[in-house]
């Protein structure tokens, strides 16, 4: 990717005020919450992402008239999808640890909330402010990867789900990212090195079924899906830029190498040879009656 394409240097922005390397751990402590919110919306709009999100919601499944909790709702991308599925008789409750992202979600969900009951509130997934059995299903989409204690969050989701209801998790798995680039060794070093430093468990996706079972859920099912991009979608471009920026921050490469790495994708895209795939795993378990 050239600077001309991005308008400015891509490897030196978005410093965090919080010291955990994963910015989603504490979005409100970051200096670039606006960019984070935009990237969630950009991902939400990306057709291949929307398809795999909706395939997961069908897999759960989410039915008309149900009460659904989404933990880690961010700007409300999934809340808006869910509203269409539960309809006028249903209810969606979205919680998030970030008040700033919730403010954006309130604005972005205003129109949808005319047709479906939507409540958005600040809460930590590890300590949900709801009575036991309140929801037909509790979901967390690309959230478990970011939390400090995944089992505690999933146990909380199970607690607030009614007997016979479902707990559903969907996550990327950064052990399974394939991307075309002229410098394979550099790409491997940078992608793996960043994922290992940012996430406690970069293989979060493949661990979701085990997590559901550990939380006591039964009839656990798995849906493996793939995000595929052959044109360098805006969200993918931002994803690669963030990887480059962090690789510099972690001392994996210097800034000129990171710039050269990004420029390598421009060549591949120009040759119409760009491919990025990223595995997503969706797992659903049932709360025993
Ligand atoms: C990558 S975003 C996913 C947002 C949304 N589910 C989506 O797919 O668009 C992760 C979200 O989880 C939230 N989050 C992280 N840790 C959390 C926690 N312990 N409790 C609640 N939300 C949390 C973040 O603030 C962020 O909004």
Short mmCIF file of N, CA and C in Angstrom, two decimals, residues 180 230-231 265-275:
data_model
loop_
_atom_site.label_atom_id
_atom_site.label_comp_id
_atom_site.label_asym_id
_atom_site.label_seq_id
_atom_site.Cartn_x
_atom_site.Cartn_y
_atom_site.Cartn_z
N UNK A 180 -1.44 -13.27 0.42
CA UNK A 180 -0.39 -13.26 -0.61
C UNK A 180 0.47 -12.02 -0.43
N UNK A 230 -10.43 -10.78 -2.07
CA UNK A 230 -9.51 -10.83 -3.22
C UNK A 230 -9.30 -9.44 -3.84
N UNK A 231 -9.87 -8.41 -3.21
CA UNK A 231 -9.76 -7.07 -3.80
C UNK A 231 -9.15 -6.04 -2.86
N UNK A 265 1.75 -5.14 -0.80
CA UNK A 265 0.37 -5.50 -1.13
C UNK A 265 -0.13 -4.75 -2.35
N UNK A 266 0.38 -3.53 -2.53
CA UNK A 266 -0.04 -2.74 -3.70
C UNK A 266 0.33 -3.48 -4.99
N UNK A 267 1.55 -4.04 -5.01
CA UNK A 267 2.00 -4.82 -6.19
C UNK A 267 1.06 -6.00 -6.44
N UNK A 268 0.75 -6.70 -5.34
CA UNK A 268 -0.07 -7.91 -5.48
C UNK A 268 -1.48 -7.54 -5.97
N UNK A 269 -2.01 -6.45 -5.43
CA UNK A 269 -3.36 -6.02 -5.84
C UNK A 269 -3.32 -5.62 -7.31
N UNK A 270 -2.27 -4.88 -7.72
CA UNK A 270 -2.16 -4.43 -9.11
C UNK A 270 -2.10 -5.63 -10.06
N UNK A 271 -1.49 -6.72 -9.61
CA UNK A 271 -1.40 -7.94 -10.44
C UNK A 271 -2.66 -8.80 -10.32
N UNK A 272 -3.66 -8.27 -9.62
CA UNK A 272 -4.93 -8.99 -9.37
C UNK A 272 -4.66 -10.37 -8.76
N UNK A 273 -3.66 -10.42 -7.87
CA UNK A 273 -3.27 -11.69 -7.26
C UNK A 273 -3.49 -11.67 -5.75
N UNK A 274 -4.20 -10.65 -5.26
CA UNK A 274 -4.37 -10.53 -3.81
C UNK A 274 -5.38 -11.55 -3.29
N UNK A 275 -4.99 -12.25 -2.23
CA UNK A 275 -5.91 -13.15 -1.52
C UNK A 275 -5.62 -13.02 -0.02
#
